[in-house]
Coordinates of C-alpha atoms in Angstrom, one line a residue:
M1092 CA -31.1 -7.5 100.0
C1093 CA -30.0 -10.8 101.2
N1094 CA -26.7 -12.8 100.3
D1095 CA -27.0 -14.2 97.1
K1096 CA -26.3 -17.9 98.4
W1097 CA -29.7 -17.9 100.1
T1098 CA -32.6 -19.2 98.0
T1099 CA -35.6 -17.3 96.9
L1100 CA -37.8 -18.6 99.7
E1101 CA -34.9 -17.3 102.6
W1102 CA -35.0 -13.6 100.8
E1103 CA -38.4 -13.6 101.5
K1104 CA -38.2 -14.6 105.3
W1105 CA -38.1 -11.0 106.9
E1106 CA -39.4 -9.9 110.0
K1107 CA -40.1 -6.9 111.7
Y1108 CA -37.9 -6.0 114.7
K1109 CA -39.6 -3.9 117.6
A1110 CA -37.0 -1.9 119.3
D1111 CA -40.0 -0.6 122.0
G1112 CA -38.4 -1.7 124.6
H1113 CA -35.3 -0.1 124.4
P1114 CA -36.2 3.6 125.8
D1115 CA -33.0 5.4 124.5
I1116 CA -33.8 4.5 120.6
P1117 CA -36.1 6.9 119.2
K1118 CA -39.6 6.1 118.3
G1119 CA -40.4 5.7 114.8
I1120 CA -37.3 4.2 114.2
E1121 CA -38.3 0.5 112.6
I1122 CA -36.0 -2.6 111.9
E1123 CA -36.8 -5.6 109.3
R1124 CA -34.0 -8.2 109.3
C1125 CA -34.1 -11.7 107.2
V1126 CA -33.9 -14.0 110.1
K1127 CA -32.0 -16.4 108.2
V1128 CA -28.9 -14.6 109.2
S1129 CA -27.1 -16.3 112.0
Q1130 CA -25.1 -14.3 114.8
D1131 CA -21.9 -15.3 113.6
E1132 CA -22.1 -13.3 110.5
I1133 CA -22.5 -9.9 112.3
I1134 CA -19.4 -7.6 112.0
P1135 CA -18.9 -6.2 115.4
F1136 CA -18.5 -2.1 115.4
V1137 CA -14.5 -1.4 115.8
K1138 CA -12.8 2.2 115.5
N1139 CA -10.9 1.0 112.4
Y1140 CA -13.6 1.2 110.6
S1141 CA -12.6 4.8 110.1
L1142 CA -9.5 3.4 107.9
L1143 CA -12.0 2.9 105.2
Y1144 CA -13.6 6.4 105.1
F1145 CA -11.1 8.1 102.9
S1146 CA -9.9 5.4 100.9
D1147 CA -9.6 1.4 100.6
D1148 CA -7.4 0.8 103.1
E1149 CA -5.5 -2.8 102.9
K1150 CA -4.1 -2.2 106.1
C1151 CA -7.7 -2.4 107.6
K1152 CA -8.8 -5.7 108.0
L1153 CA -12.6 -5.3 108.0
S1154 CA -15.1 -6.3 105.3
K1155 CA -16.2 -3.2 103.6
P1156 CA -19.9 -2.4 103.5
K1157 CA -20.9 -3.3 99.6
R1158 CA -22.8 -0.2 99.1
Y1159 CA -20.3 2.1 100.8
T1160 CA -18.7 4.1 98.4
R1161 CA -15.4 6.2 99.8
Q1162 CA -15.4 9.7 100.6
G1163 CA -12.1 10.4 99.0
G1164 CA -10.2 13.6 100.9
S1165 CA -7.9 13.5 103.7
D1166 CA -7.6 15.0 107.1
A1167 CA -5.6 18.0 105.8
I1168 CA -8.9 19.1 103.8
E1169 CA -11.0 18.6 106.6
Q1170 CA -8.8 20.8 108.9
L1171 CA -8.9 23.4 106.0
I1172 CA -12.9 23.3 106.1
Y1173 CA -12.9 23.3 109.9
S1174 CA -10.7 25.7 111.1
P1175 CA -12.1 29.0 110.6
W1176 CA -14.8 27.6 112.8
L1177 CA -12.5 26.5 115.4
G1178 CA -11.4 30.5 116.5
D1179 CA -12.9 32.9 117.7
G1180 CA -12.5 35.0 114.5
E1181 CA -15.5 36.0 112.0
I1182 CA -16.5 33.2 109.5
S1183 CA -16.7 34.3 106.0
A1184 CA -19.3 33.5 103.2
V1185 CA -16.7 30.9 101.6
D1186 CA -16.2 29.4 104.9
I1187 CA -19.8 28.7 104.8
L1188 CA -20.1 27.5 101.6
R1189 CA -17.1 25.0 101.8
V1190 CA -19.2 23.5 105.0
L1191 CA -22.1 23.0 102.4
A1192 CA -20.3 21.6 99.5
W1193 CA -18.4 19.1 102.1
K1194 CA -21.4 17.9 103.8
T1195 CA -23.4 17.6 100.5
G1196 CA -20.4 15.5 98.4
K1197 CA -19.6 18.7 96.0
I1198 CA -15.8 18.5 96.4
D1199 CA -14.0 16.7 93.6
Y1200 CA -11.2 15.4 96.0
D1201 CA -9.6 13.3 93.0
K1202 CA -9.0 17.1 91.5
C1203 CA -7.9 18.9 94.7
V1204 CA -4.7 20.3 94.7
E1205 CA -2.1 20.5 97.5
V1206 CA 1.1 22.8 96.5
D1207 CA 4.2 23.8 99.5
G1208 CA 0.9 22.9 102.0
R1209 CA -1.8 25.2 100.5
I1210 CA -4.9 23.2 99.6
T1211 CA -7.2 24.0 96.4
L1212 CA -10.6 22.8 96.6
K1213 CA -12.1 21.7 93.5
Y1214 CA -15.8 21.4 93.2
Y1215 CA -18.4 19.2 90.8
K1216 CA -20.1 21.0 87.8
N1217 CA -22.6 23.9 88.9
W1218 CA -21.0 24.4 92.8
N1219 CA -18.9 27.5 92.7
E1220 CA -17.8 29.2 95.7
G1221 CA -16.7 32.5 93.3
E1222 CA -13.3 34.1 93.9
E1223 CA -14.8 38.4 93.8
D1224 CA -17.2 40.2 96.3
G1225 CA -20.3 40.5 93.9
K1226 CA -20.0 37.3 91.9
D1227 CA -22.4 34.9 91.3
F1228 CA -22.3 31.5 92.9
S1229 CA -24.4 28.2 92.8
I1230 CA -25.4 26.2 95.7
Q1231 CA -25.9 22.8 93.9
L1232 CA -28.9 21.6 96.5
P1233 CA -32.5 20.8 95.8
Y1234 CA -34.1 24.0 93.6
Q1235 CA -31.2 26.1 95.0
N1236 CA -30.9 28.8 92.1
K1237 CA -27.5 30.9 91.6
V1238 CA -27.5 33.9 94.4
S1239 CA -24.6 36.6 94.7
Y1240 CA -22.4 37.4 97.5
D1241 CA -24.4 40.7 98.3
E1242 CA -27.3 38.5 98.8
F1243 CA -25.3 35.7 100.8
K1244 CA -23.8 38.7 103.3
L1245 CA -27.3 37.9 105.1
V1246 CA -26.6 34.2 105.7
V1247 CA -22.8 35.5 107.1
E1248 CA -24.0 37.9 109.0
K1249 CA -26.4 35.8 110.9
I1250 CA -24.2 33.0 111.3
N1251 CA -21.7 35.7 112.8
G1252 CA -23.8 36.6 115.3
L1253 CA -25.2 33.1 116.2
R1254 CA -21.7 32.7 116.9
T1255 CA -21.0 35.6 118.8
K1256 CA -23.9 34.3 121.4
C1257 CA -22.6 30.8 121.6
I1258 CA -18.7 32.1 122.3
L1259 CA -20.3 34.2 125.4
N1260 CA -23.0 32.4 126.5
S1261 CA -21.6 29.0 125.6
E1262 CA -24.6 26.5 126.8
K1263 CA -27.4 28.4 127.8
S1264 CA -27.9 30.0 124.7
V1265 CA -27.6 26.7 122.0
N1266 CA -31.4 26.0 122.1
E1267 CA -32.2 30.0 121.6
I1268 CA -29.2 29.5 118.6
W1269 CA -31.1 26.4 116.9
S1270 CA -34.6 28.7 116.9
E1271 CA -32.7 32.0 115.3
L1272 CA -31.3 29.7 113.0
L1273 CA -34.1 27.7 112.3
Q1274 CA -36.2 30.8 111.7
F1275 CA -33.8 32.9 109.6
A1276 CA -34.0 29.7 107.8
N1277 CA -37.7 29.5 107.1
G1278 CA -38.1 33.5 106.8
D1279 CA -35.5 36.1 106.3
G1280 CA -33.0 33.5 104.4
K1281 CA -35.5 31.5 103.0
E1282 CA -35.0 31.8 99.1
I1283 CA -31.2 32.3 99.9
M1284 CA -31.5 28.8 101.9
K1285 CA -34.0 27.0 99.8
G1286 CA -32.2 23.8 99.2
I1287 CA -30.9 23.6 102.8
G1288 CA -32.9 21.2 104.8
T1289 CA -33.0 20.2 108.7
V1290 CA -29.6 18.0 108.5
Y1291 CA -27.6 20.5 106.5
L1292 CA -28.7 23.1 109.4
I1293 CA -27.8 20.9 112.3
T1294 CA -24.2 20.5 110.5
L1295 CA -24.2 24.5 110.4
L1296 CA -24.8 24.0 114.3
H1297 CA -22.4 21.5 114.7
F1298 CA -19.6 24.4 113.3
I1299 CA -21.1 27.2 114.8
T1300 CA -20.9 25.7 118.5
K1301 CA -17.6 24.6 117.6
C1302 CA -17.9 20.7 117.3
K1303 CA -20.1 20.4 120.6
Y1304 CA -23.4 19.6 118.7
P1305 CA -22.7 16.9 116.3
I1306 CA -23.9 16.3 112.8
Y1307 CA -26.5 14.3 112.1
D1308 CA -26.4 11.3 109.5
R1309 CA -29.0 8.6 108.7
F1310 CA -26.1 5.9 108.6
A1311 CA -24.6 7.0 111.8
M1312 CA -27.9 6.7 113.6
S1313 CA -28.2 3.2 112.1
S1314 CA -25.0 2.6 113.1
L1315 CA -25.6 4.0 116.8
V1316 CA -28.9 1.8 117.2
V1317 CA -27.2 -1.4 116.1
C1318 CA -24.1 -1.0 118.6
Y1319 CA -26.6 -0.4 121.5
L1320 CA -29.0 -3.4 120.4
Q1321 CA -25.5 -5.7 120.0
N1322 CA -24.8 -4.2 123.0
H1323 CA -28.3 -5.3 124.6
K1324 CA -27.6 -9.3 122.8
E1325 CA -30.0 -8.6 120.0
V1326 CA -29.1 -9.5 116.6
I1327 CA -29.4 -7.0 113.8
P1328 CA -27.6 -8.7 110.7
E1329 CA -26.3 -6.9 107.7
D1330 CA -28.6 -5.9 105.1
S1331 CA -31.1 -5.2 107.7
I1332 CA -33.5 -2.0 106.7
I1333 CA -33.6 0.3 109.4
R1334 CA -36.4 3.2 108.8
G1335 CA -37.3 6.3 110.3
C1336 CA -33.8 7.7 110.5
A1337 CA -34.6 11.0 108.7
L1338 CA -34.8 14.0 111.0
P1339 CA -38.4 16.1 111.0
D1340 CA -38.4 18.9 107.9
K1341 CA -37.3 22.3 109.0
N1342 CA -40.8 23.8 108.4
S1343 CA -42.4 21.4 111.2
E1344 CA -43.3 21.9 114.4
A1345 CA -40.9 19.1 115.6
A1346 CA -37.5 20.9 113.9
K1347 CA -38.6 23.5 116.2
S1348 CA -37.9 21.6 119.1
L1349 CA -35.1 19.3 118.1
L1350 CA -32.8 20.6 120.7
S1351 CA -35.2 21.1 123.5
D1352 CA -37.2 18.0 123.2
T1353 CA -35.2 15.5 125.4
N1354 CA -37.2 12.1 123.6
G1355 CA -36.9 13.8 120.3
R1356 CA -34.8 11.7 117.2
Y1357 CA -31.4 14.5 117.7
Q1358 CA -31.4 14.4 121.6
K1359 CA -31.6 10.5 121.8
Y1360 CA -28.6 10.4 119.0
I1361 CA -26.7 12.6 121.3
R1362 CA -27.4 10.0 124.0
L1363 CA -26.6 7.0 121.9
L1364 CA -23.8 8.9 120.5
K1365 CA -22.1 9.6 123.9
T1366 CA -23.0 5.9 125.0
H1367 CA -20.9 4.7 122.5
C1368 CA -17.8 7.0 122.6
S1369 CA -18.2 5.5 126.7
E1370 CA -18.0 2.1 125.6
K1371 CA -15.6 2.3 122.6
Y1372 CA -13.3 5.3 123.6
K1373 CA -14.0 5.3 127.1
N1374 CA -14.7 9.2 126.9
E1375 CA -18.3 10.3 126.5
N1376 CA -17.4 13.4 124.6
E1377 CA -14.8 11.5 122.5
Y1378 CA -16.8 12.3 119.0
I1379 CA -16.0 16.3 120.2
E1380 CA -12.3 15.9 119.2
N1381 CA -12.2 12.8 117.4
R1382 CA -13.4 12.7 113.8
N1383 CA -12.8 9.4 113.6
V1384 CA -15.8 8.3 115.6
D1385 CA -18.2 9.9 112.8
R1386 CA -16.0 8.6 110.0
A1387 CA -16.6 5.4 111.1
L1388 CA -20.1 5.5 112.3
Y1389 CA -20.7 6.7 108.7
V1390 CA -19.1 3.4 107.2
Y1391 CA -20.6 1.3 109.4
G1392 CA -24.2 2.5 108.4
H1393 CA -23.8 1.3 105.2
F1394 CA -24.0 -2.3 106.1
F1395 CA -27.4 -1.9 106.4
K1396 CA -30.2 -0.4 104.3
C1397 CA -31.0 3.6 105.9
E1398 CA -34.4 5.1 105.4

C-alpha cells in the first residue's frame, strides 16, 4: 500500500489514527496510515476531480488514483437515467432497472449507441431490461434470479406509491418512506429484491426524493472524512486504509433508523457532505443539483483503500 520507493521496513510502519475527537465523523470509522508519508505528498481535494470520472481527461492536471478505473459514460447517459425521476409522472420498470444497472456498474458504456440525440443503453452479460410485458429479465446482483415483468410490477407499484407520498408530503414523509421501502425489501419484495442491499435502497431513495437525499458510497465517505480531517490540519496520506465505511445490512436494526438516527452513519454522511459543499462550493445543497460533487468525491476516494 505504500509507495514502491520505500523500503520493506518503511512499508511496515503503520499507525492507527483515531478520529474520536471529531464528533462529525461516524463511529466505527478507523484509519490506518503510514507514518513515513509527508504532508507535501497529500493531494488536496479540488472539484476538478470530477473531470476524471468519465475519462482520462488530459485537461485535468491532477494525479489520478492508481486503483481508479474510469466509469465511462457521459452526462447524456446520466440525464437519460435521471430525467424520468425528476418529474411527477409514473416511473416504469425500465426506469428502475436502469437506475440499478447504473449503480451496480452493469452498463457497457463502450457499446452504448447515440443516434440523432437518442441513446440506446447496452449492458454486460446477464443483465437484460427486456422489451415486452411478461418477458423475463435478469438483475445481475448477488443471488438474484430471473424475474418477469409481471412479478416486478410489485416493485413498480411500491416505488410509485412512495414517490407520490414524497411529492405530496415532502420533508415530513421521508422517514416513513425509508421505513416502507426497507420493510418492502425485507418482506413482500424480498425474493424479487434479493440482491438489493442497503446502499442500493438508499440509491432508490435518492431518486424517489428527486435527489434531495444523496446516494451513499464508501469511496465518497472516505473522501469526506479525509477532506474534513485535512481542514482540521490532520494528515491522512494517500494509500491510508479507511475502515468502517459500509452501511448496516438491510436486515439489521441499525438500517431501520438509518434516516432518523442523527448520530448514525448516513446522517453524518449528509452532514459531512453539506460541510464539504459549503467549503468547496459555498452552497451546502450543491450536491442536490450538481452531479460533479458526487463524481469528484468518488474519484478522490480511490486514493485510499476503503473497507
